[in-house]
Structures are given as structure tokens and as C-alpha cells.
Amino acid sequence: MIYSSHPQSFVQPLVDEFERQTGIAVQVVHGSTGELLARLAKEEPSKADILWGGAISTVAEKSELFVPYTSTQEEMLQPWFRNNEGFMTRFTNVPSVLLVNTNLLGDMEIHGYADLLSPRLQGKIAFADPAGSSSAYEHLLNMLAVMGQADREQGWQYVQSFCQNLDGKLLDSSAAVYEGVTKGQFVVGCTFEEAAMQEAAKGGPVKIVYMTDGVMSEPDGVYIVRQTKNLTAAQTFVEFAVSREAQKYIASHLHRRSVRLDVLPLDERGFMFAVPQQDWGARHTESREELLQRFRRCYALSEGGN
């Protein structure tokens, strides 16, 4: 069984191909990364063999839930996406982006985080609770890095102002963000590249913005659950997920960036990194829970959070 935070439309073609190649039947349970990690922590014994999805910064502090495994294809992954921790096989490269509704934008200009503090956007920004949404948590890390630079407290001052501009609207899932922007419920949303590209491909009134303040790109992963009863099958799935065939399909059909050296993007998606990719673990000294607690305080102190 696989627990996955990826949407069904992303998962199904890959699962179908894995079953075809291996003859191993797969059952998928969907949920947010936060929900699935909490479920894994409570289950005794675990029902899942694999956690598929979830940014590595979110999963890193739950190492006790997973068993070490290094893919035989590790040398074909980009150097900054190597599994140095032992239990985190990188799966895809997932930049944070903004999604803007062009019908609602009017004469406003949105180029990055600084523009999200405009009074004209109060209550019109889609942002999910970072406790449950990996993409929102990545945006929180990104905000702290690029809006604070060397001054961490300056980054938190930005987050406080950003929470103020949410006007009490904190969404419960990543999907609610990009769907809300496309449907015209919000002018702009903090999301991830794949979801934004899929919404744009549908022909909706949206455009993608790579933040000029700086963009971090966080890999998500595929992780083997420590209590798996199907270790060989789980290892086989990890090998499939990072195989060149699967990664080429992801790049060509599913709007994701591959982590492999021999699979390049099909287009010229350009953005800058605020922090080198290999330094993802050094972005902050606080634990994930400490970061989330401080975000909750910022939100509670904001006018809309009361």
C-alpha cells in the first residue's frame, strides 16, 4: 500500500505502468503530507509500505518512520539530489511559484512576495495551512529566506505582514489554493510549479509567476515505511520511481522536473534559486514544529487571525 500526497491524476498513470511492468498490485491512499505523516505515526503496525510525496524538509524530522534504502540508480541523480540521509530518495524537483488569475489582476502587477503585501490584495491571496500542506510550508521557508536574507527576524516581519493580508483566509489544502485562483475566488495563490502548469494547461485565466525576490526549489521524495511487510516490493517501487523511463514520462506528461542527470526539462522554464539546492537543510535552525508554531502565532496576531 502507498500513502501519497500527489493528486490522483498524477499518481494513476505511474501506478498503472508499475503494475504492468512488475505484476505487483498497488493500493493508494491519498491525503496531505501532514495527514499521512500523522497517520503513519499513529498506526501500529503500519498499513503502508511507501510514503510517496512530501517535501524532504517536511519528512526529514520523521526519520524514525522510515527504513534506510539507497537506490541502485543514485549515481544518475543530480548531485544535490543524492540520498545522503539514507532514507530520503528524491523523486522530483518542485519549485515554489505564484499562480495569478488574469481576469482579476486588473492593473495590478505581481512579480513576487513583496507585491503580496499590497492593500489591494487583502483577503484575495490563496494560502494553505503549512502544517498540512507541503507546498505552503515550502513557501514559508522561501519567504523567510528571501525576504529576510541575513536577518531572520526581518523574514518573520514579512510573514507577519503577509498573514495580516490573508484577512483570516487560511485554506486547508494545496488543491484549494490553485483551484481557488482558477475559479476566481482569489487573485493570487502560493502554490507549486506542477499544479500551476496544469491549471494553465487547462486554458483557465491564469499565469505563472516565478518570484523575482527569489525561488527555492525543493525536491519531494519516495520513502519506505519502517514497518513495511513488503520490503522487496517497496524497494522495487523506489527503483521504478527514479528510473529513466518513469522520470521521462514525468517530465513530458506530468509537468514535473526530473531529478536525474539524463532527463532535462522539455521547455525553458527559468527561475533563480534563493538558496543553493544542496543547502535545503541549512535554511533554518528551527525545527519544523518551531517554525509552524511561530507561523501560527503570526497568523493569530494578524487582524484576520483573531
PDB file of C-alpha atoms in Angstrom:
ATOM      1  CA  MET A   1       0.000   0.000   0.000  1.00  0.00           C
ATOM      2  CA  ILE A   2       1.169   3.515  -0.854  1.00  0.00           C
ATOM      3  CA  TYR A   3       0.281   6.685   1.032  1.00  0.00           C
ATOM      4  CA  SER A   4       0.567   9.596  -1.386  1.00  0.00           C
ATOM      5  CA  SER A   5       0.097  13.346  -1.260  1.00  0.00           C
ATOM      6  CA  HIS A   6       0.180  13.521  -5.058  1.00  0.00           C
ATOM      7  CA  PRO A   7      -3.153  14.067  -6.841  1.00  0.00           C
ATOM      8  CA  GLN A   8      -4.878  11.083  -8.396  1.00  0.00           C
ATOM      9  CA  SER A   9      -4.261  12.382 -11.914  1.00  0.00           C
ATOM     10  CA  PHE A  10      -0.517  12.346 -11.252  1.00  0.00           C
ATOM     11  CA  VAL A  11      -0.376   9.000  -9.498  1.00  0.00           C
ATOM     12  CA  GLN A  12      -2.577   6.798 -11.631  1.00  0.00           C
ATOM     13  CA  PRO A  13      -0.592   6.594 -14.891  1.00  0.00           C
ATOM     14  CA  LEU A  14       2.596   5.801 -12.986  1.00  0.00           C
ATOM     15  CA  VAL A  15       0.909   3.192 -10.792  1.00  0.00           C
ATOM     16  CA  ASP A  16      -0.640   1.593 -13.871  1.00  0.00           C
ATOM     17  CA  GLU A  17       2.771   1.333 -15.532  1.00  0.00           C
ATOM     18  CA  PHE A  18       4.413  -0.018 -12.379  1.00  0.00           C
ATOM     19  CA  GLU A  19       1.752  -2.728 -12.085  1.00  0.00           C
ATOM     20  CA  ARG A  20       2.145  -3.577 -15.770  1.00  0.00           C
ATOM     21  CA  GLN A  21       5.928  -3.910 -15.521  1.00  0.00           C
ATOM     22  CA  THR A  22       6.133  -5.786 -12.232  1.00  0.00           C
ATOM     23  CA  GLY A  23       2.815  -7.549 -11.684  1.00  0.00           C
ATOM     24  CA  ILE A  24       2.729  -6.035  -8.170  1.00  0.00           C
ATOM     25  CA  ALA A  25      -0.734  -4.778  -7.213  1.00  0.00           C
ATOM     26  CA  VAL A  26      -0.838  -1.297  -5.668  1.00  0.00           C
ATOM     27  CA  GLN A  27      -3.423   0.332  -3.447  1.00  0.00           C
ATOM     28  CA  VAL A  28      -3.108   4.104  -2.975  1.00  0.00           C
ATOM     29  CA  VAL A  29      -4.418   6.166  -0.078  1.00  0.00           C
ATOM     30  CA  HIS A  30      -4.415   9.922  -0.735  1.00  0.00           C
ATOM     31  CA  GLY A  31      -4.056  12.758   1.748  1.00  0.00           C
ATOM     32  CA  SER A  32      -1.982  15.799   2.595  1.00  0.00           C
ATOM     33  CA  THR A  33       1.599  15.210   3.657  1.00  0.00           C
ATOM     34  CA  GLY A  34       0.813  16.281   7.198  1.00  0.00           C
ATOM     35  CA  GLU A  35      -2.180  13.969   7.443  1.00  0.00           C
ATOM     36  CA  LEU A  36      -0.276  10.988   6.097  1.00  0.00           C
ATOM     37  CA  LEU A  37       2.719  11.505   8.379  1.00  0.00           C
ATOM     38  CA  ALA A  38       0.375  11.729  11.368  1.00  0.00           C
ATOM     39  CA  ARG A  39      -1.343   8.555  10.244  1.00  0.00           C
ATOM     40  CA  LEU A  40       1.969   6.707   9.908  1.00  0.00           C
ATOM     41  CA  ALA A  41       2.980   7.846  13.380  1.00  0.00           C
ATOM     42  CA  LYS A  42      -0.239   6.516  14.931  1.00  0.00           C
ATOM     43  CA  GLU A  43      -0.633   3.230  13.085  1.00  0.00           C
ATOM     44  CA  GLU A  44       0.699   0.173  14.868  1.00  0.00           C
ATOM     45  CA  PRO A  45       1.582  -1.722  12.808  1.00  0.00           C
ATOM     46  CA  SER A  46       1.676   0.499   9.750  1.00  0.00           C
ATOM     47  CA  LYS A  47      -0.648  -0.343   6.877  1.00  0.00           C
ATOM     48  CA  ALA A  48       1.544   1.441   4.328  1.00  0.00           C
ATOM     49  CA  ASP A  49       4.733   0.292   2.612  1.00  0.00           C
ATOM     50  CA  ILE A  50       5.604   3.582   0.911  1.00  0.00           C
ATOM     51  CA  LEU A  51       5.086   7.289   1.504  1.00  0.00           C
ATOM     52  CA  TRP A  52       5.136   8.911  -1.929  1.00  0.00           C
ATOM     53  CA  GLY A  53       5.313  12.694  -1.964  1.00  0.00           C
ATOM     54  CA  GLY A  54       6.026  15.305   0.626  1.00  0.00           C
ATOM     55  CA  ALA A  55       8.941  17.713   0.502  1.00  0.00           C
ATOM     56  CA  ILE A  56      12.084  16.372   2.119  1.00  0.00           C
ATOM     57  CA  SER A  57      12.155  19.279   4.593  1.00  0.00           C
ATOM     58  CA  THR A  58       8.750  18.139   5.838  1.00  0.00           C
ATOM     59  CA  VAL A  59       9.647  14.454   6.076  1.00  0.00           C
ATOM     60  CA  ALA A  60      13.206  14.864   7.377  1.00  0.00           C
ATOM     61  CA  GLU A  61      12.216  15.182  11.027  1.00  0.00           C
ATOM     62  CA  LYS A  62      10.199  11.953  10.887  1.00  0.00           C
ATOM     63  CA  SER A  63      13.144   9.685  10.101  1.00  0.00           C
ATOM     64  CA  GLU A  64      12.000   7.177  12.719  1.00  0.00           C
ATOM     65  CA  LEU A  65       9.056   6.279  10.464  1.00  0.00           C
ATOM     66  CA  PHE A  66      11.225   5.105   7.570  1.00  0.00           C
ATOM     67  CA  VAL A  67      13.821   2.488   6.756  1.00  0.00           C
ATOM     68  CA  PRO A  68      17.136   3.315   5.025  1.00  0.00           C
ATOM     69  CA  TYR A  69      17.372   2.414   1.369  1.00  0.00           C
ATOM     70  CA  THR A  70      19.699   3.690  -1.345  1.00  0.00           C
ATOM     71  CA  SER A  71      18.580   3.246  -4.925  1.00  0.00           C
ATOM     72  CA  THR A  72      20.870   1.432  -7.342  1.00  0.00           C
ATOM     73  CA  GLN A  73      20.411   4.467  -9.647  1.00  0.00           C
ATOM     74  CA  GLU A  74      21.649   7.017  -7.139  1.00  0.00           C
ATOM     75  CA  GLU A  75      24.664   7.946  -9.299  1.00  0.00           C
ATOM     76  CA  MET A  76      22.304   9.014 -12.084  1.00  0.00           C
ATOM     77  CA  LEU A  77      20.610  11.604  -9.872  1.00  0.00           C
ATOM     78  CA  GLN A  78      21.774  15.200  -9.875  1.00  0.00           C
ATOM     79  CA  PRO A  79      24.461  15.572  -7.181  1.00  0.00           C
ATOM     80  CA  TRP A  80      22.403  17.927  -4.994  1.00  0.00           C
ATOM     81  CA  PHE A  81      19.536  15.393  -5.033  1.00  0.00           C
ATOM     82  CA  ARG A  82      21.514  12.457  -3.658  1.00  0.00           C
ATOM     83  CA  ASN A  83      20.163  10.453  -0.726  1.00  0.00           C
ATOM     84  CA  ASN A  84      22.821  11.399   1.815  1.00  0.00           C
ATOM     85  CA  GLU A  85      20.469  10.794   4.751  1.00  0.00           C
ATOM     86  CA  GLY A  86      19.835   7.183   3.791  1.00  0.00           C
ATOM     87  CA  PHE A  87      16.041   7.149   3.812  1.00  0.00           C
ATOM     88  CA  MET A  88      15.055  10.029   1.505  1.00  0.00           C
ATOM     89  CA  THR A  89      15.151   9.133  -2.175  1.00  0.00           C
ATOM     90  CA  ARG A  90      14.459  12.291  -4.171  1.00  0.00           C
ATOM     91  CA  PHE A  91      11.656  11.873  -6.694  1.00  0.00           C
ATOM     92  CA  THR A  92      11.020  15.191  -8.449  1.00  0.00           C
ATOM     93  CA  ASN A  93      12.198  18.793  -8.257  1.00  0.00           C
ATOM     94  CA  VAL A  94       9.344  21.080  -7.180  1.00  0.00           C
ATOM     95  CA  PRO A  95       9.824  24.878  -7.384  1.00  0.00           C
ATOM     96  CA  SER A  96       7.507  27.202  -5.499  1.00  0.00           C
ATOM     97  CA  VAL A  97       5.596  29.679  -7.684  1.00  0.00           C
ATOM     98  CA  LEU A  98       2.703  32.122  -7.629  1.00  0.00           C
ATOM     99  CA  LEU A  99      -0.453  31.497  -9.666  1.00  0.00           C
ATOM    100  CA  VAL A 100      -2.311  34.641 -10.740  1.00  0.00           C
ATOM    101  CA  ASN A 101      -5.877  34.981 -12.063  1.00  0.00           C
ATOM    102  CA  THR A 102      -5.511  37.284 -15.068  1.00  0.00           C
ATOM    103  CA  ASN A 103      -9.213  38.173 -15.101  1.00  0.00           C
ATOM    104  CA  LEU A 104      -8.971  39.616 -11.603  1.00  0.00           C
ATOM    105  CA  LEU A 105      -5.494  41.112 -11.835  1.00  0.00           C
ATOM    106  CA  GLY A 106      -6.577  44.354 -13.496  1.00  0.00           C
ATOM    107  CA  ASP A 107      -3.809  46.938 -13.481  1.00  0.00           C
ATOM    108  CA  MET A 108      -2.010  45.356 -10.533  1.00  0.00           C
ATOM    109  CA  GLU A 109       1.469  43.937 -11.025  1.00  0.00           C
ATOM    110  CA  ILE A 110       2.532  40.824  -9.146  1.00  0.00           C
ATOM    111  CA  HIS A 111       6.154  39.812  -9.547  1.00  0.00           C
ATOM    112  CA  GLY A 112       6.954  38.332  -6.164  1.00  0.00           C
ATOM    113  CA  TYR A 113       6.379  38.196  -2.443  1.00  0.00           C
ATOM    114  CA  ALA A 114       6.800  41.937  -1.912  1.00  0.00           C
ATOM    115  CA  ASP A 115       3.736  42.570  -4.080  1.00  0.00           C
ATOM    116  CA  LEU A 116       1.591  40.303  -1.891  1.00  0.00           C
ATOM    117  CA  LEU A 117       1.572  42.978   0.812  1.00  0.00           C
ATOM    118  CA  SER A 118      -0.478  45.347  -1.355  1.00  0.00           C
ATOM    119  CA  PRO A 119      -3.663  46.500   0.425  1.00  0.00           C
ATOM    120  CA  ARG A 120      -5.492  45.778  -2.827  1.00  0.00           C
ATOM    121  CA  LEU A 121      -4.824  42.092  -2.283  1.00  0.00           C
ATOM    122  CA  GLN A 122      -6.162  41.919   1.265  1.00  0.00           C
ATOM    123  CA  GLY A 123      -8.307  38.784   1.536  1.00  0.00           C
ATOM    124  CA  LYS A 124      -7.558  37.899  -2.081  1.00  0.00           C
ATOM    125  CA  ILE A 125      -4.495  35.683  -1.537  1.00  0.00           C
ATOM    126  CA  ALA A 126      -4.839  31.895  -1.506  1.00  0.00           C
ATOM    127  CA  PHE A 127      -2.526  30.273   1.035  1.00  0.00           C
ATOM    128  CA  ALA A 128      -2.852  26.882   2.734  1.00  0.00           C
ATOM    129  CA  ASP A 129      -2.057  25.984   6.317  1.00  0.00           C
ATOM    130  CA  PRO A 130       1.637  24.987   6.216  1.00  0.00           C
ATOM    131  CA  ALA A 131       1.013  22.413   8.939  1.00  0.00           C
ATOM    132  CA  GLY A 132      -0.814  20.238   6.424  1.00  0.00           C
ATOM    133  CA  SER A 133       0.401  21.472   3.043  1.00  0.00           C
ATOM    134  CA  SER A 134       3.972  20.792   1.888  1.00  0.00           C
ATOM    135  CA  SER A 135       3.710  23.468  -0.789  1.00  0.00           C
ATOM    136  CA  ALA A 136       2.630  26.094   1.757  1.00  0.00           C
ATOM    137  CA  TYR A 137       5.423  25.034   4.121  1.00  0.00           C
ATOM    138  CA  GLU A 138       7.925  25.438   1.281  1.00  0.00           C
ATOM    139  CA  HIS A 139       6.590  28.927   0.589  1.00  0.00           C
ATOM    140  CA  LEU A 140       7.015  29.759   4.276  1.00  0.00           C
ATOM    141  CA  LEU A 141      10.672  28.667   4.140  1.00  0.00           C
ATOM    142  CA  ASN A 142      11.116  30.570   0.882  1.00  0.00           C
ATOM    143  CA  MET A 143       9.617  33.757   2.380  1.00  0.00           C
ATOM    144  CA  LEU A 144      11.875  33.603   5.411  1.00  0.00           C
ATOM    145  CA  ALA A 145      14.969  33.126   3.243  1.00  0.00           C
ATOM    146  CA  VAL A 146      14.406  35.693   0.519  1.00  0.00           C
ATOM    147  CA  MET A 147      12.548  38.371   2.475  1.00  0.00           C
ATOM    148  CA  GLY A 148      14.907  38.153   5.437  1.00  0.00           C
ATOM    149  CA  GLN A 149      18.204  37.375   3.721  1.00  0.00           C
ATOM    150  CA  ALA A 150      20.774  37.534   6.533  1.00  0.00           C
ATOM    151  CA  ASP A 151      18.258  38.977   9.012  1.00  0.00           C
ATOM    152  CA  ARG A 152      15.954  36.156  10.097  1.00  0.00           C
ATOM    153  CA  GLU A 153      13.696  38.460  12.110  1.00  0.00           C
ATOM    154  CA  GLN A 154      13.137  40.606   9.043  1.00  0.00           C
ATOM    155  CA  GLY A 155      11.833  37.498   7.319  1.00  0.00           C
ATOM    156  CA  TRP A 156       9.388  36.898  10.160  1.00  0.00           C
ATOM    157  CA  GLN A 157       8.291  40.528   9.967  1.00  0.00           C
ATOM    158  CA  TYR A 158       7.373  39.871   6.351  1.00  0.00           C
ATOM    159  CA  VAL A 159       5.447  36.726   7.329  1.00  0.00           C
ATOM    160  CA  GLN A 160       3.534  38.743   9.956  1.00  0.00           C
ATOM    161  CA  SER A 161       2.521  41.319   7.336  1.00  0.00           C
ATOM    162  CA  PHE A 162       1.654  38.573   4.877  1.00  0.00           C
ATOM    163  CA  CYS A 163      -0.627  36.909   7.446  1.00  0.00           C
ATOM    164  CA  GLN A 164      -2.290  40.259   8.001  1.00  0.00           C
ATOM    165  CA  ASN A 165      -3.077  40.474   4.297  1.00  0.00           C
ATOM    166  CA  LEU A 166      -4.629  36.981   4.256  1.00  0.00           C
ATOM    167  CA  ASP A 167      -7.504  38.581   6.176  1.00  0.00           C
ATOM    168  CA  GLY A 168      -8.402  35.404   8.039  1.00  0.00           C
ATOM    169  CA  LYS A 169      -8.434  33.153   4.985  1.00  0.00           C
ATOM    170  CA  LEU A 170      -6.151  30.169   5.587  1.00  0.00           C
ATOM    171  CA  LEU A 171      -7.043  27.246   3.330  1.00  0.00           C
ATOM    172  CA  ASP A 172      -6.958  23.584   4.309  1.00  0.00           C
ATOM    173  CA  SER A 173      -5.148  22.051   1.337  1.00  0.00           C
ATOM    174  CA  SER A 174      -2.756  22.720  -1.523  1.00  0.00           C
ATOM    175  CA  ALA A 175      -5.545  21.951  -4.005  1.00  0.00           C
ATOM    176  CA  ALA A 176      -7.763  24.646  -2.505  1.00  0.00           C
ATOM    177  CA  VAL A 177      -5.089  27.194  -3.415  1.00  0.00           C
ATOM    178  CA  TYR A 178      -4.710  26.580  -7.141  1.00  0.00           C
ATOM    179  CA  GLU A 179      -8.371  25.679  -7.628  1.00  0.00           C
ATOM    180  CA  GLY A 180      -9.422  28.832  -5.789  1.00  0.00           C
ATOM    181  CA  VAL A 181      -7.301  31.031  -8.053  1.00  0.00           C
ATOM    182  CA  THR A 182      -8.529  29.357 -11.249  1.00  0.00           C
ATOM    183  CA  LYS A 183     -12.162  29.644 -10.155  1.00  0.00           C
ATOM    184  CA  GLY A 184     -11.771  33.343  -9.421  1.00  0.00           C
ATOM    185  CA  GLN A 185     -12.081  33.116  -5.646  1.00  0.00           C
ATOM    186  CA  PHE A 186      -8.615  34.651  -5.232  1.00  0.00           C
ATOM    187  CA  VAL A 187      -6.402  36.939  -7.302  1.00  0.00           C
ATOM    188  CA  VAL A 188      -3.183  35.091  -6.480  1.00  0.00           C
ATOM    189  CA  GLY A 189      -2.119  31.887  -4.756  1.00  0.00           C
ATOM    190  CA  CYS A 190       1.111  30.441  -3.348  1.00  0.00           C
ATOM    191  CA  THR A 191       1.468  27.038  -4.971  1.00  0.00           C
ATOM    192  CA  PHE A 192       3.950  24.723  -6.719  1.00  0.00           C
ATOM    193  CA  GLU A 193       5.030  24.630 -10.339  1.00  0.00           C
ATOM    194  CA  GLU A 194       3.358  21.379 -11.397  1.00  0.00           C
ATOM    195  CA  ALA A 195      -0.087  22.409 -10.162  1.00  0.00           C
ATOM    196  CA  ALA A 196       0.267  25.866 -11.687  1.00  0.00           C
ATOM    197  CA  MET A 197       1.295  24.445 -15.048  1.00  0.00           C
ATOM    198  CA  GLN A 198      -1.623  22.019 -15.030  1.00  0.00           C
ATOM    199  CA  GLU A 199      -4.078  24.836 -14.321  1.00  0.00           C
ATOM    200  CA  ALA A 200      -2.552  26.910 -17.131  1.00  0.00           C
ATOM    201  CA  ALA A 201      -2.705  23.920 -19.498  1.00  0.00           C
ATOM    202  CA  LYS A 202      -6.450  23.650 -18.904  1.00  0.00           C
ATOM    203  CA  GLY A 203      -6.848  27.025 -20.555  1.00  0.00           C
ATOM    204  CA  GLY A 204      -8.030  28.861 -17.463  1.00  0.00           C
ATOM    205  CA  PRO A 205      -7.450  32.591 -16.917  1.00  0.00           C
ATOM    206  CA  VAL A 206      -4.191  32.110 -15.035  1.00  0.00           C
ATOM    207  CA  LYS A 207      -0.484  32.795 -15.401  1.00  0.00           C
ATOM    208  CA  ILE A 208       2.572  31.554 -13.516  1.00  0.00           C
ATOM    209  CA  VAL A 209       4.917  33.925 -11.725  1.00  0.00           C
ATOM    210  CA  TYR A 210       8.413  32.936 -10.591  1.00  0.00           C
ATOM    211  CA  MET A 211       9.062  35.262  -7.660  1.00  0.00           C
ATOM    212  CA  THR A 212      11.644  37.902  -8.510  1.00  0.00           C
ATOM    213  CA  ASP A 213      12.524  38.051  -4.808  1.00  0.00           C
ATOM    214  CA  GLY A 214      13.923  34.538  -5.231  1.00  0.00           C
ATOM    215  CA  VAL A 215      12.677  30.998  -5.808  1.00  0.00           C
ATOM    216  CA  MET A 216      13.619  27.923  -3.838  1.00  0.00           C
ATOM    217  CA  SER A 217      13.163  24.556  -5.407  1.00  0.00           C
ATOM    218  CA  GLU A 218      12.564  21.706  -3.020  1.00  0.00           C
ATOM    219  CA  PRO A 219      12.605  18.054  -4.060  1.00  0.00           C
ATOM    220  CA  ASP A 220       9.895  15.747  -2.849  1.00  0.00           C
ATOM    221  CA  GLY A 221      10.638  12.092  -2.245  1.00  0.00           C
ATOM    222  CA  VAL A 222       9.643   8.466  -2.065  1.00  0.00           C
ATOM    223  CA  TYR A 223      10.195   6.823   1.310  1.00  0.00           C
ATOM    224  CA  ILE A 224       9.967   3.213   2.532  1.00  0.00           C
ATOM    225  CA  VAL A 225       7.943   2.841   5.724  1.00  0.00           C
ATOM    226  CA  ARG A 226       9.918   1.191   8.520  1.00  0.00           C
ATOM    227  CA  GLN A 227       7.204  -1.340   9.385  1.00  0.00           C
ATOM    228  CA  THR A 228       6.568  -2.463   5.816  1.00  0.00           C
ATOM    229  CA  LYS A 229       5.723  -6.118   5.385  1.00  0.00           C
ATOM    230  CA  ASN A 230       6.607  -5.911   1.697  1.00  0.00           C
ATOM    231  CA  LEU A 231      10.165  -4.619   1.702  1.00  0.00           C
ATOM    232  CA  THR A 232      11.198  -6.094  -1.641  1.00  0.00           C
ATOM    233  CA  ALA A 233       8.113  -4.693  -3.383  1.00  0.00           C
ATOM    234  CA  ALA A 234       8.703  -1.305  -1.751  1.00  0.00           C
ATOM    235  CA  GLN A 235      12.310  -1.247  -2.955  1.00  0.00           C
ATOM    236  CA  THR A 236      11.111  -2.193  -6.435  1.00  0.00           C
ATOM    237  CA  PHE A 237       8.762   0.793  -6.409  1.00  0.00           C
ATOM    238  CA  VAL A 238      11.565   3.169  -5.409  1.00  0.00           C
ATOM    239  CA  GLU A 239      13.685   1.857  -8.287  1.00  0.00           C
ATOM    240  CA  PHE A 240      10.766   2.372 -10.675  1.00  0.00           C
ATOM    241  CA  ALA A 241      10.071   5.902  -9.430  1.00  0.00           C
ATOM    242  CA  VAL A 242      13.596   7.131 -10.194  1.00  0.00           C
ATOM    243  CA  SER A 243      14.066   5.099 -13.364  1.00  0.00           C
ATOM    244  CA  ARG A 244      14.823   6.997 -16.558  1.00  0.00           C
ATOM    245  CA  GLU A 245      11.602   5.743 -18.167  1.00  0.00           C
ATOM    246  CA  ALA A 246       9.390   6.958 -15.327  1.00  0.00           C
ATOM    247  CA  GLN A 247      11.270  10.245 -14.983  1.00  0.00           C
ATOM    248  CA  LYS A 248      10.984  10.951 -18.720  1.00  0.00           C
ATOM    249  CA  TYR A 249       7.236  10.389 -18.520  1.00  0.00           C
ATOM    250  CA  ILE A 250       7.002  12.731 -15.538  1.00  0.00           C
ATOM    251  CA  ALA A 251       8.866  15.467 -17.411  1.00  0.00           C
ATOM    252  CA  SER A 252       6.943  15.053 -20.677  1.00  0.00           C
ATOM    253  CA  HIS A 253       3.406  14.452 -19.386  1.00  0.00           C
ATOM    254  CA  LEU A 254       3.075  15.472 -15.755  1.00  0.00           C
ATOM    255  CA  HIS A 255       4.708  18.929 -15.663  1.00  0.00           C
ATOM    256  CA  ARG A 256       7.393  17.967 -13.156  1.00  0.00           C
ATOM    257  CA  ARG A 257      11.148  18.428 -13.234  1.00  0.00           C
ATOM    258  CA  SER A 258      13.211  15.262 -13.086  1.00  0.00           C
ATOM    259  CA  VAL A 259      15.925  14.676 -10.505  1.00  0.00           C
ATOM    260  CA  ARG A 260      18.014  12.654 -12.978  1.00  0.00           C
ATOM    261  CA  LEU A 261      21.071  13.887 -14.841  1.00  0.00           C
ATOM    262  CA  ASP A 262      19.871  12.363 -18.114  1.00  0.00           C
ATOM    263  CA  VAL A 263      16.309  13.789 -18.145  1.00  0.00           C
ATOM    264  CA  LEU A 264      16.091  17.503 -18.908  1.00  0.00           C
ATOM    265  CA  PRO A 265      13.052  19.843 -18.896  1.00  0.00           C
ATOM    266  CA  LEU A 266      11.233  19.986 -22.202  1.00  0.00           C
ATOM    267  CA  ASP A 267      10.973  23.765 -22.128  1.00  0.00           C
ATOM    268  CA  GLU A 268      12.903  26.793 -20.974  1.00  0.00           C
ATOM    269  CA  ARG A 269      11.404  27.211 -17.515  1.00  0.00           C
ATOM    270  CA  GLY A 270      13.719  29.737 -15.967  1.00  0.00           C
ATOM    271  CA  PHE A 271      13.908  30.827 -12.344  1.00  0.00           C
ATOM    272  CA  MET A 272      16.568  31.684  -9.831  1.00  0.00           C
ATOM    273  CA  PHE A 273      17.333  29.900  -6.600  1.00  0.00           C
ATOM    274  CA  ALA A 274      17.390  31.944  -3.431  1.00  0.00           C
ATOM    275  CA  VAL A 275      19.495  29.275  -1.745  1.00  0.00           C
ATOM    276  CA  PRO A 276      21.595  26.591  -3.451  1.00  0.00           C
ATOM    277  CA  GLN A 277      19.593  23.388  -3.783  1.00  0.00           C
ATOM    278  CA  GLN A 278      22.097  21.357  -1.818  1.00  0.00           C
ATOM    279  CA  ASP A 279      21.674  23.697   1.170  1.00  0.00           C
ATOM    280  CA  TRP A 280      17.987  22.903   1.721  1.00  0.00           C
ATOM    281  CA  GLY A 281      18.739  21.509   5.169  1.00  0.00           C
ATOM    282  CA  ALA A 282      20.590  24.635   6.246  1.00  0.00           C
ATOM    283  CA  ARG A 283      17.867  27.153   5.509  1.00  0.00           C
ATOM    284  CA  HIS A 284      16.816  27.395   9.121  1.00  0.00           C
ATOM    285  CA  THR A 285      17.929  26.429  12.593  1.00  0.00           C
ATOM    286  CA  GLU A 286      14.422  25.973  13.976  1.00  0.00           C
ATOM    287  CA  SER A 287      12.684  22.617  13.815  1.00  0.00           C
ATOM    288  CA  ARG A 288       9.639  22.246  11.616  1.00  0.00           C
ATOM    289  CA  GLU A 289       7.357  22.343  14.663  1.00  0.00           C
ATOM    290  CA  GLU A 290       9.030  25.515  15.932  1.00  0.00           C
ATOM    291  CA  LEU A 291       8.530  27.144  12.532  1.00  0.00           C
ATOM    292  CA  LEU A 292       4.878  26.109  12.445  1.00  0.00           C
ATOM    293  CA  GLN A 293       4.276  27.358  15.982  1.00  0.00           C
ATOM    294  CA  ARG A 294       5.717  30.745  15.123  1.00  0.00           C
ATOM    295  CA  PHE A 295       3.658  30.902  11.933  1.00  0.00           C
ATOM    296  CA  ARG A 296       0.536  30.160  13.989  1.00  0.00           C
ATOM    297  CA  ARG A 297       1.439  32.993  16.347  1.00  0.00           C
ATOM    298  CA  CYS A 298       1.898  35.358  13.398  1.00  0.00           C
ATOM    299  CA  TYR A 299      -1.468  34.307  11.994  1.00  0.00           C
ATOM    300  CA  ALA A 300      -3.218  34.625  15.360  1.00  0.00           C
ATOM    301  CA  LEU A 301      -1.764  38.099  15.877  1.00  0.00           C
ATOM    302  CA  SER A 302      -2.884  39.284  12.467  1.00  0.00           C
ATOM    303  CA  GLU A 303      -6.149  41.180  12.260  1.00  0.00           C
ATOM    304  CA  GLY A 304      -7.771  38.426  10.232  1.00  0.00           C
ATOM    305  CA  GLY A 305      -6.487  35.690  12.532  1.00  0.00           C
ATOM    306  CA  ASN A 306      -8.397  36.948  15.577  1.00  0.00           C
TER     307      ASN A 306
END
